[in-house]
Amino acid sequence: MSMKRMTSLIITALLMFSMLGTASAALPEYGEEWQNAPEKIPSVSFTDLPATHWAYKYIAEMVNRKVIDGYPDHKFRPENTITRAEFAKIMVTASGIQPNKVNYSSFSDIPATNWASPFTEAVKDYMSGYRTANGQYIFNPSAPALREDITVALVKLKGYDMSRLPDQSTIQAMFKDYNGISESAKNYVAIAVENGLISGFPDETFRPQATVTRAEATVMLWRAYQYGSDNKEVGGGNPSTTSPTLPATKPDPSGTGSSPPTELQQPSQAEKFTVETLVGGSDAGDVDGPVRMAKINQIDSMVVDKDNNVYFLDSQKMKIRKFNNSNGTVETYKTIDKDFNWDYKDADGQTKHFDYKSLTPMKLAYNNANNKLYLAAKVSARSIIYDITSGVSVATYDLNHEEAWFYDFITFPDSRSVLYGVTGTHESHVYEGQLNQTQVERVASSTDYSTIDLSDYYGYAPVAGAFATSNNLYVFGRSKMYSMQLFPVKVDKVSEYEDIRFDSVAANNGKLYMTNAGTVYEMGTGGNMITFVDESNLKYKDGTPIKKMKQLSFDNNGNVIFYDDDSKSIRRINL
């Protein structure tokens, strides 16, 4: 076997599926040999693709299925580097995603009239774009598709559960070039290794920034959707009991695999989303009862639980109210009274009394992992987080630092622990603790080496949001996006948008969302921002245009829930 063929064989062996296809499957060996090659080999005739070529079987089947084709001069050019636009097209045709030609483009470097537009629009949730220094969002269609690009895309396409992320120490130990993997791609690479999608090279490298040839990309996609008992529906869903069938599509007239499609029709308009009022909307008030009668005074914090009940805090009235989704009523859930008193006994046996009358309620938080509701408060600038799911009890606290002027965010890596950020006087701090009535520890601060700074000159609380995984925290606040590794502690400022001011920020399903007037933006872990909902595409069932979204959240159907202070109402964008 020639060295070139051996190298190519090792490269394409990146995408190996274990037959078990579960998280408990054994990790792949470096350079693992292929299995389950196509049994029936249709014949193809390319002058530069002999039947002895290492990828011939896979290419022949993919060409026969009209997923990819050759060139007019009867060559396939298997060793040519594949571009991001070309990979987007064959990924769409291989996986069965429906390309949609639209009258707009999410990327400034791909006009809506460009041949690649339907395919790049179809894969924008799987292949990340890039934010330039001047704020434009680009796809880089002619740039080579990199190995980490394809790994991320295939993990997303396979629908693996990203809410339970693996320990990155596995790939850190496995690959010598671990630090060369983009921070936003590491969790996806870890998932890919865990599920047998990639195996790396015999020299213990992953080579994340290496380019991929047309032959390699063809094989990767064939294996991802033809074999493996862990096959899933495109974009998520339940495991499939049979291997998905690659769709047959009309071949490109040029034979290049990258020409303008002729069968797609342009829709008459972009998709519209309806907006409706759930609670309130008449005038300010503090009235419980059916939604037709209920009134809202103000909302300082709001969360939605797994049953789509909405809890909202009125700090002025010292109460937490609940919109009961099951019966369409509003009720007072908790009044902040003597139940919030807390007697703390220190190491010397001295008791310190914290009285509810000196307590300032500040932020609600909901933990999906344990289905519990929490209230973060401050007493003399010290932070206390209460569990208010049924009764009232202290979940965790910090009595060492007088810094809790504002709570920036609260998030939960799992059912037992919490991470939260506070803004003090021109300073930002991040704390981590267990939800078992023990004191938290400060893990990052704008005043020490692990810098994370969301504050501004005046010390006001930024509009901020965050989500956490087992060993990472992703935060956006006051125009800055941070990625924080919890152990060992490492903070990276991923991106910054100095000229944009947002009304609210929230996290949902591993992404961050920001609002400005009636538009919602989406940001992944790489810091790239795209438009999620354009205000020009909103239709109002309640007749009231959105001026500002505050207290952003999401229900379990993926709909946007927000507080509209102008109309004193809780409203929903139906997605």
Coordinates of C-alpha atoms in Angstrom, one line a residue, residues 135-501:
G135 CA -20.3 43.4 12.5
Q136 CA -21.1 41.5 9.3
Y137 CA -22.0 37.8 9.5
I138 CA -20.3 35.7 6.8
F139 CA -20.2 32.1 5.8
N140 CA -16.8 32.0 3.9
P141 CA -18.2 29.8 1.1
S142 CA -15.0 29.4 -0.8
A143 CA -12.9 28.7 2.3
P144 CA -11.8 25.0 2.7
A145 CA -14.1 22.9 5.0
L146 CA -12.0 22.0 8.0
R147 CA -12.0 18.8 9.9
E148 CA -13.5 20.4 13.1
D149 CA -16.1 22.1 10.9
I150 CA -17.3 18.8 9.6
T151 CA -17.1 17.1 13.0
V152 CA -19.3 19.8 14.6
A153 CA -21.8 19.7 11.7
L154 CA -22.2 15.9 11.8
V155 CA -22.6 15.8 15.6
K156 CA -25.4 18.4 15.3
L157 CA -27.0 16.5 12.3
K158 CA -26.9 13.2 14.2
G159 CA -28.9 14.9 17.0
Y160 CA -26.7 13.8 19.9
D161 CA -27.8 15.1 23.3
M162 CA -25.7 18.3 23.9
S163 CA -27.3 19.0 27.3
R164 CA -25.2 16.2 28.8
L165 CA -21.7 17.1 27.7
P166 CA -18.8 14.8 28.1
D167 CA -15.6 15.5 30.1
Q168 CA -13.2 17.2 27.8
S169 CA -10.3 15.6 29.6
T170 CA -10.9 12.5 27.4
I171 CA -9.9 14.3 24.2
Q172 CA -7.3 16.4 26.1
A173 CA -5.5 13.2 27.0
M174 CA -6.2 11.6 23.6
F175 CA -5.1 14.3 21.2
K176 CA -1.7 16.1 21.5
D177 CA -3.1 19.0 19.5
Y178 CA -6.1 19.4 21.8
N179 CA -5.3 23.1 22.3
G180 CA -5.6 23.6 18.5
I181 CA -9.3 22.7 18.6
S182 CA -11.5 25.8 18.7
E183 CA -13.0 26.3 22.1
S184 CA -16.5 26.3 20.6
A185 CA -15.8 22.9 18.9
K186 CA -14.3 21.0 21.9
N187 CA -17.6 19.7 23.3
Y188 CA -18.7 18.5 19.9
V189 CA -15.3 16.7 19.3
A190 CA -15.7 15.1 22.7
I191 CA -19.2 13.9 21.8
A192 CA -17.9 12.6 18.4
V193 CA -15.2 10.6 20.1
E194 CA -17.6 9.3 22.8
N195 CA -19.9 8.0 20.1
G196 CA -17.2 6.5 17.9
L197 CA -17.5 9.2 15.1
I198 CA -13.9 10.1 15.1
S199 CA -10.7 8.3 16.1
G200 CA -7.8 10.6 15.3
F201 CA -4.5 9.7 13.9
P202 CA -1.9 7.1 15.0
D203 CA 0.4 10.0 16.1
E204 CA -2.3 10.9 18.6
T205 CA -3.4 14.1 16.8
F206 CA -6.8 15.2 15.7
R207 CA -5.6 17.9 13.3
P208 CA -8.7 20.2 13.7
Q209 CA -7.6 22.8 11.2
A210 CA -6.7 20.4 8.4
T211 CA -8.6 20.6 5.2
V212 CA -10.7 17.7 3.8
T213 CA -10.8 16.4 0.2
R214 CA -13.9 15.6 -1.9
A215 CA -13.3 11.9 -1.4
E216 CA -12.9 12.2 2.4
A217 CA -16.1 14.3 2.7
T218 CA -18.1 11.9 0.6
V219 CA -17.0 9.0 2.8
M220 CA -17.7 10.9 6.0
L221 CA -21.3 11.7 5.0
W222 CA -21.9 8.2 3.6
R223 CA -20.9 6.6 6.8
A224 CA -22.7 9.1 9.0
Y225 CA -26.1 8.4 7.4
Q226 CA -25.8 4.8 6.2
Y227 CA -24.4 2.8 9.1
G228 CA -24.3 2.8 12.9
S229 CA -27.1 1.6 15.2
D230 CA -27.1 5.1 16.8
N231 CA -28.5 6.8 13.7
K232 CA -30.9 9.6 14.5
E233 CA -33.3 11.8 12.6
V234 CA -31.7 14.8 11.1
G235 CA -31.4 17.6 13.6
G236 CA -32.3 15.4 16.6
G237 CA -35.2 13.1 17.4
N238 CA -35.6 9.5 18.3
P239 CA -33.1 6.8 17.3
S240 CA -33.9 5.2 14.0
T241 CA -34.4 1.4 13.9
T242 CA -33.1 1.3 10.3
S243 CA -30.4 3.1 8.4
P244 CA -31.8 6.3 6.9
T245 CA -32.0 6.3 3.1
L246 CA -30.0 8.8 1.2
P247 CA -32.3 10.8 -1.1
A248 CA -32.0 10.7 -4.8
T249 CA -31.9 14.3 -6.2
K250 CA -31.6 15.7 -9.7
P251 CA -27.9 15.9 -10.7
D252 CA -26.3 19.3 -11.4
P253 CA -26.2 20.1 -15.1
S254 CA -22.5 21.0 -14.8
G255 CA -21.6 17.8 -13.1
T256 CA -19.5 19.7 -10.5
G257 CA -21.6 19.1 -7.5
S258 CA -21.7 22.8 -7.0
S259 CA -23.9 24.4 -9.7
P260 CA -27.2 26.4 -9.4
P261 CA -30.2 24.2 -8.6
T262 CA -33.1 24.7 -11.0
E263 CA -35.9 22.9 -9.2
L264 CA -36.2 25.2 -6.2
Q265 CA -39.0 27.9 -6.1
Q266 CA -38.6 31.2 -4.2
P267 CA -41.3 31.7 -1.6
S268 CA -43.4 34.8 -1.8
Q269 CA -42.4 36.0 1.7
A270 CA -40.3 35.2 4.7
E271 CA -41.9 33.2 7.5
K272 CA -44.1 35.1 9.9
F273 CA -44.5 34.6 13.6
T274 CA -47.6 35.6 15.6
V275 CA -47.4 37.5 18.9
E276 CA -50.1 37.2 21.6
T277 CA -50.6 38.3 25.2
L278 CA -50.8 35.6 27.9
V279 CA -51.4 37.8 31.0
G280 CA -52.1 41.5 31.5
G281 CA -52.2 44.2 28.9
S282 CA -54.9 46.4 30.2
D283 CA -53.2 48.6 32.9
A284 CA -50.9 48.2 35.9
G285 CA -52.2 46.4 39.0
D286 CA -51.8 43.6 41.5
V287 CA -54.8 41.4 40.7
D288 CA -54.8 37.6 40.8
G289 CA -57.4 35.4 39.1
P290 CA -58.3 34.4 35.5
V291 CA -56.1 36.0 32.8
R292 CA -59.1 38.1 31.6
M293 CA -59.1 39.8 35.0
A294 CA -55.5 39.5 36.2
K295 CA -53.2 42.5 36.3
I296 CA -49.5 43.0 36.6
N297 CA -47.8 45.7 38.5
Q298 CA -44.2 45.1 37.5
I299 CA -41.8 42.2 36.8
D300 CA -38.2 42.3 37.9
S301 CA -37.4 38.7 37.1
M302 CA -39.2 35.9 35.3
V303 CA -38.7 32.1 34.6
V304 CA -40.7 29.4 32.9
D305 CA -40.8 25.8 34.3
K306 CA -41.0 22.5 32.5
D307 CA -44.9 22.7 32.5
N308 CA -44.8 26.1 31.0
N309 CA -45.9 27.8 34.2
V310 CA -44.5 31.4 34.4
Y311 CA -43.1 32.7 37.7
F312 CA -42.5 36.4 38.1
L313 CA -41.0 38.6 40.8
D314 CA -42.4 41.9 41.9
S315 CA -39.7 43.3 44.2
Q316 CA -41.8 46.3 45.1
K317 CA -44.6 44.2 46.4
M318 CA -42.2 41.6 47.9
K319 CA -44.0 38.7 46.2
I320 CA -43.6 36.0 43.6
R321 CA -46.6 35.4 41.4
K322 CA -47.4 32.5 39.1
F323 CA -49.2 32.2 35.8
N324 CA -50.7 28.7 36.0
N325 CA -50.5 27.4 32.4
S326 CA -52.9 24.5 33.2
N327 CA -55.9 26.6 34.1
G328 CA -55.0 30.1 32.8
T329 CA -55.0 31.9 36.1
V330 CA -52.6 34.1 38.0
E331 CA -51.9 33.4 41.7
T332 CA -49.6 34.7 44.4
Y333 CA -47.0 31.9 44.7
K334 CA -44.9 33.3 47.6
T335 CA -44.9 36.4 49.7
I336 CA -41.6 37.4 51.2
D337 CA -42.3 37.3 54.9
K338 CA -41.0 35.7 58.1
D339 CA -40.5 32.3 56.3
F340 CA -37.4 33.9 54.7
N341 CA -35.8 34.6 58.1
W342 CA -32.6 32.7 58.5
D343 CA -30.4 32.0 61.6
Y344 CA -26.9 31.2 60.6
K345 CA -24.5 29.6 63.1
D346 CA -20.8 30.2 62.4
A347 CA -17.8 28.0 63.1
D348 CA -17.5 29.5 66.6
G349 CA -21.1 28.7 67.4
Q350 CA -22.2 32.3 67.1
T351 CA -25.7 32.8 65.7
K352 CA -26.4 35.6 63.2
H353 CA -29.9 36.4 62.4
F354 CA -30.9 37.5 58.9
D355 CA -34.3 39.1 58.9
Y356 CA -36.7 39.2 55.9
K357 CA -37.3 42.9 56.5
S358 CA -33.7 43.7 55.4
L359 CA -33.9 41.3 52.4
T360 CA -33.9 42.6 48.9
P361 CA -35.3 39.9 46.4
M362 CA -33.5 40.2 43.1
K363 CA -33.6 37.3 40.7
L364 CA -35.6 34.1 40.1
A365 CA -34.0 31.0 38.7
Y366 CA -35.3 27.6 37.6
N367 CA -33.2 24.4 37.5
N368 CA -34.5 22.0 34.8
A369 CA -32.4 19.2 36.2
N370 CA -34.2 19.0 39.5
N371 CA -37.4 20.9 38.7
K372 CA -36.8 23.4 41.5
L373 CA -37.4 27.2 41.8
Y374 CA -34.9 29.5 43.5
L375 CA -34.9 33.1 44.6
A376 CA -31.6 35.0 44.8
A377 CA -31.6 37.9 47.3
K378 CA -29.1 40.2 49.0
V379 CA -28.9 41.1 52.7
S380 CA -26.4 43.9 53.4
A381 CA -24.8 43.2 50.0
R382 CA -24.3 39.5 50.9
S383 CA -25.9 36.9 48.6
I384 CA -28.3 34.3 49.7
I385 CA -30.1 31.9 47.4
Y386 CA -33.4 30.3 48.7
D387 CA -35.1 27.2 47.5
I388 CA -38.7 28.2 47.2
T389 CA -40.1 25.1 45.4
S390 CA -42.5 24.1 48.2
G391 CA -41.4 25.7 51.5
V392 CA -38.6 28.1 52.0
S393 CA -35.0 27.1 52.8
V394 CA -31.5 28.4 52.2
A395 CA -29.9 26.6 49.2
T396 CA -26.5 28.3 49.3
Y397 CA -25.0 31.6 50.4
D398 CA -21.9 33.9 50.5
L399 CA -21.2 35.7 53.8
N400 CA -17.6 36.5 53.1
H401 CA -18.0 39.2 50.4
E402 CA -20.1 42.3 50.3
E403 CA -20.4 42.3 46.6
A404 CA -24.0 41.3 45.7
W405 CA -25.2 44.7 44.5
F406 CA -26.8 43.1 41.5
Y407 CA -27.2 39.5 40.3
D408 CA -26.2 39.3 36.7
F409 CA -27.1 35.6 36.0
I410 CA -27.9 32.3 37.7
T411 CA -27.4 29.0 36.0
F412 CA -27.1 25.3 37.0
P413 CA -24.6 22.8 35.6
D414 CA -26.6 19.9 37.2
S415 CA -29.2 19.2 39.8
R416 CA -26.8 19.7 42.7
S417 CA -24.8 22.8 41.9
V418 CA -25.2 26.5 41.0
L419 CA -23.1 29.2 39.3
Y420 CA -24.0 32.8 39.5
G421 CA -22.5 36.2 38.8
V422 CA -22.8 39.5 40.7
T423 CA -21.8 43.0 40.0
G424 CA -20.3 45.1 42.7
T425 CA -18.8 48.6 42.5
H426 CA -17.2 48.5 39.0
E427 CA -16.5 44.8 39.5
S428 CA -17.8 41.4 38.3
H429 CA -17.6 38.2 40.2
V430 CA -18.6 34.6 39.6
Y431 CA -19.4 32.1 42.4
E432 CA -19.9 28.4 42.4
G433 CA -21.6 26.3 45.1
Q434 CA -23.6 23.3 46.0
L435 CA -27.3 23.4 46.6
N436 CA -27.0 21.9 50.1
Q437 CA -26.9 25.0 52.5
T438 CA -23.1 25.4 52.1
Q439 CA -21.2 28.6 51.3
V440 CA -20.2 29.3 47.7
E441 CA -16.6 29.9 46.5
R442 CA -15.5 32.7 44.2
V443 CA -14.1 31.2 41.0
A444 CA -13.5 34.2 38.8
S445 CA -13.5 38.0 39.2
S446 CA -12.6 41.1 37.3
T447 CA -10.1 41.9 40.1
D448 CA -8.0 38.7 39.8
Y449 CA -6.1 36.6 37.3
S450 CA -9.3 34.8 36.1
T451 CA -10.8 37.9 34.5
I452 CA -14.5 38.1 33.7
D453 CA -15.8 41.6 33.5
L454 CA -19.5 42.4 32.8
S455 CA -19.6 45.6 34.8
D456 CA -19.6 49.2 33.5
Y457 CA -18.2 52.4 34.8
Y458 CA -21.2 53.2 36.9
G459 CA -21.4 49.7 38.4
Y460 CA -24.9 49.0 37.1
A461 CA -26.0 45.4 36.5
P462 CA -25.6 44.5 32.9
V463 CA -28.3 42.8 30.8
A464 CA -26.8 39.3 31.1
G465 CA -27.5 35.6 30.6
A466 CA -25.5 32.4 30.9
F467 CA -25.7 28.6 30.7
A468 CA -23.4 26.0 32.2
T469 CA -22.2 22.5 31.2
S470 CA -20.3 20.0 33.4
N471 CA -17.1 22.0 33.2
N472 CA -17.9 25.2 31.2
L473 CA -19.8 28.4 31.7
Y474 CA -20.9 30.6 28.8
V475 CA -21.8 34.1 29.7
F476 CA -23.0 37.1 27.7
G477 CA -23.4 40.5 29.4
R478 CA -22.9 44.2 28.5
S479 CA -21.9 43.3 25.0
K480 CA -19.2 40.7 26.0
M481 CA -19.3 36.9 25.5
Y482 CA -17.1 34.8 27.8
S483 CA -16.3 31.2 27.8
M484 CA -15.1 30.0 31.2
Q485 CA -13.5 26.6 31.9
L486 CA -14.3 25.7 35.5
F487 CA -11.4 23.3 36.3
P488 CA -8.8 24.3 35.9
V489 CA -10.2 27.8 35.8
K490 CA -9.6 29.5 32.5
V491 CA -11.5 32.5 31.1
D492 CA -11.6 33.5 27.4
K493 CA -13.4 36.6 26.0
V494 CA -14.9 35.1 22.9
S495 CA -16.4 38.2 21.3
E496 CA -17.5 41.8 22.0
Y497 CA -20.2 43.9 20.4
E498 CA -19.5 47.4 21.7
D499 CA -22.0 49.3 19.5
I500 CA -25.1 47.2 20.3
R501 CA -27.3 47.6 23.4

